[in-house]
Coordinates of C-alpha atoms in Angstrom, one line a residue:
Chain A
M96 CA 11.8 61.1 142.6
Q97 CA 10.3 63.4 140.0
Q98 CA 12.7 63.6 137.0
Y99 CA 13.6 67.1 135.8
S100 CA 13.5 67.6 132.0
G101 CA 12.5 70.2 129.4
F102 CA 9.3 68.4 128.9
G103 CA 8.6 68.5 132.6
L104 CA 9.1 72.2 132.6
L105 CA 6.7 72.6 129.8
K106 CA 4.1 70.4 131.5
H107 CA 4.3 72.2 134.8
S108 CA 4.1 75.6 133.1
L109 CA 0.5 74.6 132.2
S110 CA -0.4 74.5 136.0
H111 CA 1.6 77.6 136.8
H112 CA 4.4 75.6 138.4
E113 CA 2.3 75.0 141.5
N114 CA 2.5 71.2 141.5
W115 CA 6.2 70.5 141.7
Q116 CA 7.1 67.7 144.1
R117 CA 9.1 68.7 147.2
V118 CA 12.8 68.3 146.5
W119 CA 13.4 66.3 149.7
R120 CA 11.4 65.1 152.7
N121 CA 11.7 66.4 156.2
P122 CA 11.6 63.2 158.2
T123 CA 11.6 62.3 161.9
P124 CA 14.7 60.2 162.6
K125 CA 14.6 56.5 163.3
K126 CA 16.1 55.0 166.5
K127 CA 18.9 53.4 164.6
Y128 CA 20.8 53.7 161.3
D129 CA 23.6 51.8 159.6
V130 CA 25.5 55.1 159.1
I131 CA 25.1 58.5 160.6
I132 CA 26.8 61.4 158.9
I133 CA 27.3 64.5 161.0
G134 CA 27.2 67.6 158.9
G135 CA 24.9 68.3 155.9
G136 CA 27.2 70.4 153.7
G137 CA 28.3 69.4 150.3
H138 CA 30.8 66.8 151.4
G139 CA 28.4 65.2 153.9
L140 CA 25.5 65.1 151.4
A141 CA 27.8 63.7 148.6
T142 CA 28.9 61.0 151.1
A143 CA 25.3 60.1 151.8
Y144 CA 24.5 60.0 148.0
Y145 CA 27.3 57.8 147.0
L146 CA 26.7 55.5 150.1
A147 CA 23.2 54.9 148.8
K148 CA 24.0 54.9 145.1
E149 CA 27.3 52.9 144.8
H150 CA 27.2 50.8 148.0
G151 CA 23.5 50.2 148.5
V152 CA 23.7 51.5 152.1
T153 CA 20.4 53.5 152.3
N154 CA 19.7 53.3 156.0
V155 CA 21.6 56.5 156.5
A156 CA 20.9 59.8 158.3
V157 CA 22.6 63.1 157.7
I158 CA 22.4 65.3 160.8
E159 CA 22.8 69.0 160.3
K160 CA 22.6 71.7 163.0
G161 CA 21.5 74.4 160.6
Y162 CA 20.2 74.0 157.1
L163 CA 21.6 71.9 154.2
G164 CA 24.6 73.5 152.5
G165 CA 24.5 76.5 154.8
G166 CA 28.2 76.5 155.9
N167 CA 31.2 76.7 153.7
T168 CA 29.3 75.2 150.8
A169 CA 27.4 78.4 150.6
R170 CA 30.4 80.6 151.3
N171 CA 33.1 79.6 148.9
T172 CA 34.1 81.1 145.5
T173 CA 33.0 77.9 143.6
I174 CA 36.3 77.3 141.8
V175 CA 37.0 73.7 140.6
R176 CA 40.4 72.6 139.5
S177 CA 42.7 69.6 140.0
N178 CA 46.2 70.9 139.3
Y179 CA 47.8 69.8 142.5
L180 CA 51.5 69.0 142.8
W181 CA 51.9 65.7 144.6
D182 CA 50.6 62.3 143.3
E183 CA 48.3 61.7 146.3
A184 CA 46.5 65.0 146.1
A185 CA 46.5 65.1 142.3
H186 CA 44.8 61.7 142.2
L187 CA 42.2 62.7 144.7
Y188 CA 41.3 66.0 143.1
E189 CA 41.3 64.5 139.6
H190 CA 39.0 61.8 140.8
A191 CA 36.7 64.6 141.9
M192 CA 37.1 66.3 138.5
G193 CA 36.0 63.2 136.7
L194 CA 32.9 63.1 138.8
W195 CA 32.2 66.8 138.2
E196 CA 32.2 66.2 134.5
G197 CA 29.2 64.0 134.6
L198 CA 27.6 65.3 137.8
S199 CA 24.6 67.2 136.3
Q200 CA 23.5 64.2 134.3
D201 CA 24.2 61.8 137.2
L202 CA 22.1 63.9 139.7
N203 CA 19.4 65.0 137.1
Y204 CA 20.1 68.4 138.6
N205 CA 21.9 71.2 136.9
V206 CA 25.0 72.1 139.0
M207 CA 26.0 74.6 136.3
F208 CA 29.5 73.1 136.1
S209 CA 31.3 75.4 133.6
Q210 CA 34.8 74.4 132.5
R211 CA 35.9 77.8 131.6
G212 CA 39.5 77.3 132.6
V213 CA 41.6 78.4 135.5
L214 CA 44.7 80.6 135.3
N215 CA 47.3 80.6 138.1
L216 CA 49.5 83.7 137.6
G217 CA 53.2 83.9 138.3
H218 CA 54.9 87.2 139.2
T219 CA 58.4 86.2 140.2
L220 CA 61.1 83.8 138.8
Q221 CA 60.4 81.5 141.7
D222 CA 56.6 81.5 140.9
M223 CA 57.5 80.5 137.3
R224 CA 59.8 77.7 138.4
D225 CA 57.0 76.4 140.7
I226 CA 54.5 76.7 137.9
E227 CA 56.7 74.7 135.5
R228 CA 57.3 72.0 138.0
R229 CA 53.6 71.8 138.9
V230 CA 52.4 71.7 135.3
N231 CA 54.9 69.0 134.5
A232 CA 53.8 66.9 137.5
N233 CA 50.2 67.4 136.5
R234 CA 50.9 66.2 132.9
L235 CA 52.7 63.1 134.2
N236 CA 49.5 62.4 136.3
G237 CA 47.3 62.8 133.2
I238 CA 45.9 66.1 134.3
D239 CA 45.7 68.8 131.7
G240 CA 47.9 71.9 132.1
E241 CA 50.0 74.3 130.1
V242 CA 52.5 77.0 130.9
L243 CA 51.5 80.3 129.3
D244 CA 53.5 83.5 128.6
P245 CA 52.1 87.0 129.1
K246 CA 51.1 87.3 125.4
Q247 CA 49.1 84.1 125.6
I248 CA 47.5 85.2 128.8
K249 CA 46.5 88.5 127.2
E250 CA 44.6 86.6 124.5
I251 CA 42.6 84.7 127.1
V252 CA 42.0 87.7 129.5
P253 CA 42.3 90.8 127.3
H254 CA 41.2 93.2 130.2
M255 CA 44.0 92.1 132.5
D256 CA 47.0 94.4 132.8
C257 CA 49.8 92.1 131.5
S258 CA 52.2 95.0 130.8
E259 CA 55.5 95.5 132.6
N260 CA 54.2 98.7 134.2
T261 CA 52.7 97.1 137.2
R262 CA 54.2 96.7 140.6
Y263 CA 54.4 92.9 140.2
P264 CA 54.4 92.3 136.4
I265 CA 52.8 89.0 135.2
M266 CA 55.6 86.7 134.0
G267 CA 53.4 83.8 133.0
A268 CA 50.8 81.4 134.3
S269 CA 49.6 77.8 134.6
W270 CA 46.4 77.1 132.7
Q271 CA 44.1 74.3 133.3
P272 CA 41.4 74.4 130.6
R273 CA 39.2 71.7 132.4
G274 CA 39.0 73.8 135.5
G275 CA 36.1 76.2 136.1
V276 CA 33.3 77.0 138.4
A277 CA 30.0 75.3 139.5
R278 CA 26.9 76.6 141.2
H279 CA 27.7 75.9 144.9
D280 CA 24.1 75.7 146.3
A281 CA 23.0 73.5 143.4
V282 CA 25.7 71.0 144.3
A283 CA 24.4 70.7 147.9
W284 CA 20.8 70.6 146.7
G285 CA 21.5 68.1 143.9
F286 CA 23.2 65.7 146.3
A287 CA 20.5 66.2 148.9
R288 CA 17.8 65.4 146.4
G289 CA 19.6 62.4 145.1
A290 CA 20.3 61.0 148.6
D291 CA 16.7 61.6 149.7
A292 CA 15.4 59.7 146.7
Y293 CA 17.4 56.7 147.8
G294 CA 15.8 56.9 151.2
V295 CA 18.5 58.8 153.2
D296 CA 17.0 60.8 156.0
L297 CA 18.1 64.4 156.0
I298 CA 17.7 65.7 159.6
Q299 CA 18.0 69.5 159.7
Q300 CA 18.0 72.0 162.6
T301 CA 19.4 69.2 164.8
E302 CA 22.7 69.5 166.6
V303 CA 24.9 66.6 167.7
T304 CA 25.7 67.5 171.3
D305 CA 27.8 64.5 172.2
L306 CA 29.0 61.1 170.9
I307 CA 28.0 57.8 172.5
I308 CA 31.2 55.8 172.9
E309 CA 31.4 52.4 174.7
D310 CA 34.7 50.6 175.1
G311 CA 36.4 52.7 172.5
T312 CA 33.7 52.0 169.9
I313 CA 31.1 54.6 168.8
T314 CA 27.5 53.4 169.0
G315 CA 25.5 56.6 168.3
V316 CA 25.1 60.3 168.8
K317 CA 23.2 62.5 171.3
T318 CA 21.2 65.3 169.7
N319 CA 19.4 68.3 171.0
R320 CA 16.1 67.5 169.4
Y321 CA 15.7 63.8 169.1
G322 CA 17.7 62.4 172.0
D323 CA 20.0 59.5 171.3
I324 CA 20.2 58.1 167.7
M325 CA 22.2 54.9 167.4
A326 CA 24.4 53.9 164.5
D327 CA 26.9 51.2 163.4
R328 CA 29.3 53.7 161.9
V329 CA 29.5 57.5 162.2
G330 CA 31.2 59.9 159.8
S331 CA 32.0 63.4 160.9
V332 CA 32.1 66.0 158.0
V333 CA 31.8 69.3 159.9
A334 CA 34.7 71.4 158.5
G335 CA 35.4 74.3 160.8
N336 CA 33.8 72.5 163.8
S337 CA 35.8 69.3 163.4
G338 CA 37.9 70.2 166.4
V339 CA 34.8 70.5 168.5
V340 CA 33.5 67.0 167.5
A341 CA 37.0 65.5 167.9
K342 CA 37.0 66.9 171.5
M343 CA 33.7 65.0 172.1
A344 CA 35.4 61.9 170.9
G345 CA 38.4 62.5 173.2
F346 CA 41.2 63.1 170.7
D347 CA 42.9 66.1 169.1
L348 CA 43.2 67.0 165.5
P349 CA 46.1 69.0 164.0
L350 CA 43.6 71.6 162.7
E351 CA 43.3 75.3 163.2
S352 CA 40.1 77.1 162.3
H353 CA 40.5 80.4 160.5
P354 CA 38.0 82.9 158.9
L355 CA 38.2 83.0 155.1
Q356 CA 36.3 85.6 153.3
A357 CA 34.9 86.4 149.9
L358 CA 33.0 89.2 148.3
V359 CA 30.8 89.8 145.3
S360 CA 30.3 93.0 143.3
E361 CA 27.2 94.4 141.8
P362 CA 26.2 92.5 138.6
I363 CA 28.0 93.8 135.5
K364 CA 27.9 92.8 131.8
P365 CA 30.1 89.8 130.8
I366 CA 33.7 90.8 131.0
L367 CA 35.6 87.8 132.4
D368 CA 35.0 84.3 131.0
T369 CA 37.6 82.4 133.0
V370 CA 39.0 82.1 136.5
V371 CA 42.1 84.2 137.4
M372 CA 44.0 83.6 140.6
S373 CA 47.3 84.8 141.8
N374 CA 49.2 83.5 144.8
H375 CA 51.7 86.3 144.8
V376 CA 49.5 89.4 144.9
H377 CA 46.9 87.3 146.8
G378 CA 43.5 87.4 145.2
Y379 CA 41.3 85.5 142.8
V380 CA 38.3 86.5 140.7
S381 CA 35.7 85.0 138.4
Q382 CA 32.4 86.3 137.1
S383 CA 29.2 84.4 137.9
D384 CA 26.4 83.8 135.3
K385 CA 24.4 86.5 137.1
G386 CA 27.2 89.0 136.3
D387 CA 28.7 89.7 139.7
L388 CA 32.5 89.4 140.1
V389 CA 33.2 86.8 142.7
I390 CA 36.4 87.8 144.6
G391 CA 38.2 85.7 147.2
A392 CA 40.7 86.8 149.8
G393 CA 43.2 85.1 152.0
I394 CA 42.5 83.8 155.5
D395 CA 42.8 85.9 158.6
G396 CA 46.0 85.0 160.4
Y397 CA 44.4 84.4 163.7
N398 CA 42.1 81.5 164.8
G399 CA 38.5 82.4 164.8
Y400 CA 35.0 81.0 164.7
G401 CA 33.2 84.3 164.1
Q402 CA 32.1 83.6 160.4
R403 CA 33.3 87.1 159.5
G404 CA 36.5 88.4 158.2
S405 CA 38.8 91.3 159.0
Y406 CA 38.9 94.6 157.0
P407 CA 42.6 94.7 156.3
T408 CA 42.2 91.4 154.4
I409 CA 39.5 92.8 152.2
E410 CA 41.7 95.8 151.5
H411 CA 44.7 93.6 150.5
T412 CA 42.5 91.5 148.2
I413 CA 40.9 94.5 146.5
Q414 CA 44.4 96.0 146.0
A415 CA 45.5 92.8 144.2
I416 CA 42.4 92.6 142.0
V417 CA 42.6 96.3 141.0
E418 CA 46.3 95.9 140.2
L419 CA 45.4 93.0 137.9
F420 CA 42.3 94.6 136.5
P421 CA 42.5 98.4 136.6
I422 CA 39.1 98.4 134.8
F423 CA 37.4 97.0 137.9
S424 CA 38.5 99.9 140.1
R425 CA 35.1 101.6 140.1
V426 CA 33.0 98.4 140.5
R427 CA 31.1 98.5 143.7
M428 CA 31.0 95.6 146.1
N429 CA 27.6 94.2 147.1
R430 CA 28.2 91.7 149.8
Q431 CA 31.1 90.3 151.9
W432 CA 31.1 87.3 154.2
G433 CA 33.3 84.8 155.9
G434 CA 33.4 81.1 156.4
I435 CA 35.4 79.0 158.9
V436 CA 38.0 76.8 157.3
D437 CA 39.8 74.0 159.1
T438 CA 43.4 74.3 157.9
C439 CA 45.9 71.4 158.2
P440 CA 49.6 72.0 158.7
D441 CA 50.3 70.4 155.2
A442 CA 47.3 72.0 153.4
C443 CA 45.8 68.6 152.6
P444 CA 42.7 67.1 154.1
I445 CA 42.2 64.4 156.7
I446 CA 40.1 61.5 155.5
S447 CA 40.7 58.9 158.1
K448 CA 39.9 56.4 160.7
T449 CA 40.3 57.7 164.2
P450 CA 41.3 56.3 167.6
V451 CA 37.6 55.6 168.2
K452 CA 36.4 52.4 166.4
N453 CA 33.8 53.0 163.7
L454 CA 34.2 56.8 163.9
F455 CA 35.5 58.3 160.7
F456 CA 36.6 61.9 160.0
N457 CA 36.6 63.8 156.8
C458 CA 37.9 67.3 157.5
G459 CA 40.9 69.6 157.1
W460 CA 40.0 70.7 153.6
G461 CA 41.0 74.1 154.6
T462 CA 40.7 76.8 152.0
G463 CA 39.9 74.4 149.0
G464 CA 37.2 71.9 149.8
F465 CA 34.5 72.9 147.3
K466 CA 36.4 71.6 144.3
A467 CA 36.7 68.2 145.9
T468 CA 33.0 67.8 146.9
P469 CA 32.0 64.8 144.7
G470 CA 35.4 63.1 145.1
S471 CA 35.6 63.6 148.8
G472 CA 32.0 62.2 149.2
N473 CA 32.8 59.3 146.9
V474 CA 35.9 58.0 148.6
F475 CA 34.5 58.7 152.1
A476 CA 31.3 56.8 151.2
A477 CA 33.4 53.8 150.1
S478 CA 35.4 54.0 153.3
L479 CA 32.2 54.1 155.5
A480 CA 30.6 51.3 153.6
K481 CA 33.5 48.9 153.9
G482 CA 35.0 50.1 157.2
E483 CA 38.4 50.3 155.4
M484 CA 39.8 53.4 153.8
H485 CA 39.4 53.8 150.0
P486 CA 42.9 53.6 148.3
L487 CA 42.7 57.3 147.3
A488 CA 41.9 58.3 150.9
E489 CA 44.6 56.2 152.5
P490 CA 47.4 58.7 152.3
F491 CA 45.2 61.3 154.0
S492 CA 45.2 59.5 157.4
M493 CA 45.3 61.7 160.5
F494 CA 48.2 59.6 161.7
R495 CA 50.5 61.0 159.0
F496 CA 51.2 63.8 161.5
H497 CA 52.8 61.2 163.8
N498 CA 54.7 59.2 161.2
G499 CA 55.8 62.3 159.1
A500 CA 54.3 61.2 155.8
L501 CA 52.9 64.7 155.1
I502 CA 51.7 65.8 151.6
D503 CA 52.9 69.4 151.3
E504 CA 50.5 71.1 149.1
H505 CA 51.1 74.7 150.2
G506 CA 52.2 75.6 146.8
A507 CA 49.2 74.4 144.9
A508 CA 46.7 75.1 147.7
G509 CA 48.3 78.5 148.6
V510 CA 45.9 81.3 147.9
A511 CA 44.4 79.4 144.9
H512 CA 41.5 77.9 146.6
Chain B
M248 CA 39.5 95.6 163.0
F249 CA 41.3 94.9 166.3
H250 CA 42.8 97.6 168.3
I251 CA 45.7 95.9 170.0
Y252 CA 47.6 97.2 173.0
C253 CA 51.3 96.4 172.5
P254 CA 52.7 95.8 176.0
H255 CA 56.2 96.9 174.8
C256 CA 55.1 100.1 173.1
A257 CA 52.5 100.7 175.8
E258 CA 50.1 102.0 173.1
Y259 CA 47.0 100.9 171.2
R260 CA 47.7 100.3 167.5
E261 CA 45.6 98.9 164.6
E262 CA 45.5 95.2 163.6
E263 CA 47.5 95.8 160.4
E264 CA 50.7 96.4 162.4
F265 CA 50.5 93.0 164.0
H266 CA 50.8 89.3 162.9
A267 CA 49.2 86.4 164.7
K268 CA 51.8 83.7 165.2
G269 CA 49.6 80.9 166.6
Q270 CA 49.2 79.2 169.9
A271 CA 51.3 80.6 172.9
H272 CA 53.1 78.7 175.6
I273 CA 54.4 75.8 173.5
A274 CA 57.3 74.3 175.3
R275 CA 59.9 72.5 173.1
P276 CA 60.6 69.1 174.5
L277 CA 63.8 69.2 176.6
D278 CA 65.2 66.0 175.0
P279 CA 63.9 65.8 171.4
E280 CA 65.8 62.5 170.8
A281 CA 63.9 60.8 173.6
C282 CA 60.4 61.7 172.1
S283 CA 58.3 59.1 170.5
D284 CA 57.0 59.8 167.0
K285 CA 53.6 60.6 168.5
E286 CA 55.0 63.1 171.1
W287 CA 57.2 64.8 168.5
G288 CA 54.4 65.0 166.0
E289 CA 52.1 66.5 168.6
Y290 CA 54.7 69.1 169.5
L291 CA 55.2 70.0 165.8
F292 CA 51.7 69.9 164.4
F293 CA 48.9 69.7 167.0
R294 CA 47.5 73.0 168.2
K295 CA 44.7 74.0 170.5
N296 CA 41.8 75.2 168.4
P297 CA 39.2 76.3 171.0
R298 CA 35.9 77.9 170.3
G299 CA 36.3 80.4 173.1
L300 CA 39.3 81.6 175.1
H301 CA 42.7 81.1 173.4
H302 CA 46.2 82.1 174.4
E303 CA 48.1 83.3 171.3
L304 CA 51.5 84.6 170.3
W305 CA 51.5 87.9 168.4
V306 CA 54.3 90.0 167.0
H307 CA 54.2 93.8 166.5
A308 CA 55.6 93.3 163.0
A309 CA 55.3 96.9 161.7
G310 CA 56.1 98.4 165.1
C311 CA 58.6 97.4 167.7
R312 CA 58.9 93.9 166.2
K313 CA 58.7 92.3 169.6
F314 CA 56.6 89.3 170.5
F315 CA 54.0 89.2 173.2
N316 CA 51.0 87.0 174.2
M317 CA 47.3 87.7 174.0
T318 CA 44.2 86.0 175.5
R319 CA 41.4 86.3 173.0
D320 CA 37.9 84.8 172.6
T321 CA 37.8 83.1 169.1
Q322 CA 34.0 83.4 169.0
T323 CA 33.4 87.0 170.0
Y324 CA 36.9 88.2 169.1
E325 CA 37.1 90.1 172.4
I326 CA 40.7 90.6 173.6
K327 CA 40.8 89.8 177.3
E328 CA 44.4 90.8 178.0
V329 CA 47.9 91.1 176.6
Y330 CA 51.0 90.2 178.5
K331 CA 54.7 89.9 177.8
I332 CA 56.6 86.7 176.9
G333 CA 57.5 84.9 180.1
E334 CA 54.5 86.2 182.0
Q335 CA 51.5 84.0 182.9
P336 CA 48.0 85.0 181.9
S337 CA 45.6 86.1 184.6
V338 CA 42.5 85.1 182.5
V339 CA 43.1 81.4 181.9
A340 CA 41.5 79.3 179.1
E341 CA 40.2 75.9 180.2

């Protein structure tokens, strides 16, 4: 793999940047792999990367029906934080945060991870009680967090209306300084390039149409372009389509797929250098390096696979953002889109063995999967390599919905994706 | 934006007046104490999530506040029919 560096940039500028190596190959799949990963989004590519890098498993294929990182990885609002309430979730997301902090160097690819801090606003007494509890739980878990009052918030975000004259005055906030944003596409591309360099085959434009299961053990997958491809182990990382793949395997998942939408404004000059989210008025906003405001909404209440969102949801979100930032009221929106999120009843993911032997699922990230991308891939890779779940992944078994050991993260997951 | 026909009001109204309440026709086990953990967990948490026809429960929250059922395509978002609680759908999902 060609290393990227300042010197390389200078060198290639002499040949008008025409001789850069292709970032990854476009191979024809082999007949058999050690591990097949279904789904070439951020989580799937991270899984392939860590399988090769940390476990030496390089005979791996990632099978993607569209193009790499074209699903929810390309559709989220790029927020990264780890301030979850319960130990199990906090440890998992903090594991991801640790990997984020060294990711650009590790991948030799600039994922533009910017730890600009994340504010979660509270507008009611109950919000503030929940925030106090969550921040204290975070600190006990070694995760940074502070409770701020409106005056301190005003110092961080001077343009926000922190007065008492709003419909839902801001009473305080939790503040995670290590949180921030990353460039979503670069994350997928960086992991893809890294995995490819270790010899992982990235098979795009190829849909898995069925699973090959013999005596309760998976032995391969059927595809629409290359016929049957065999594998010792298969990991499914297909987000909104997890229910569809589970149906091929003959079991059900406790997931419901909902459209979740986001929108970006026209680029404006730098005005917001942190991430602001509010569960109560239901919206979140940050500003990208390009200058556009990245605004996220809630999910549509109904199930849907349409990859588009409803207009009432946009209206509610914009109301919330304009209430917080009256100065944004005349900013024009450029684009709006929807992704399909697979939500779990307890707002926590499923990283699990399944009733089918050697078939593993990583799904149910719902509205907040992007922040976990490196951590999710890391623990899922360890699980696929060993055939036993990584200790951090163990609490997230799909069988928790039978034994009742749920991890209720609705408070921390809430709207704050 | 959905235009939804409320079978109680006998009128079309905009989506904002309604709330989706999830899968329809979920029968509570007659004897919960006799359920295994698996059966009870599936009753509580496991829902159909089809890409295609889906029977759903909706409520006319900002209208008559009554519940009704809807058969809708989750891919095209086309509403096939609405029918009252207790009635059976004429368009049936697989």
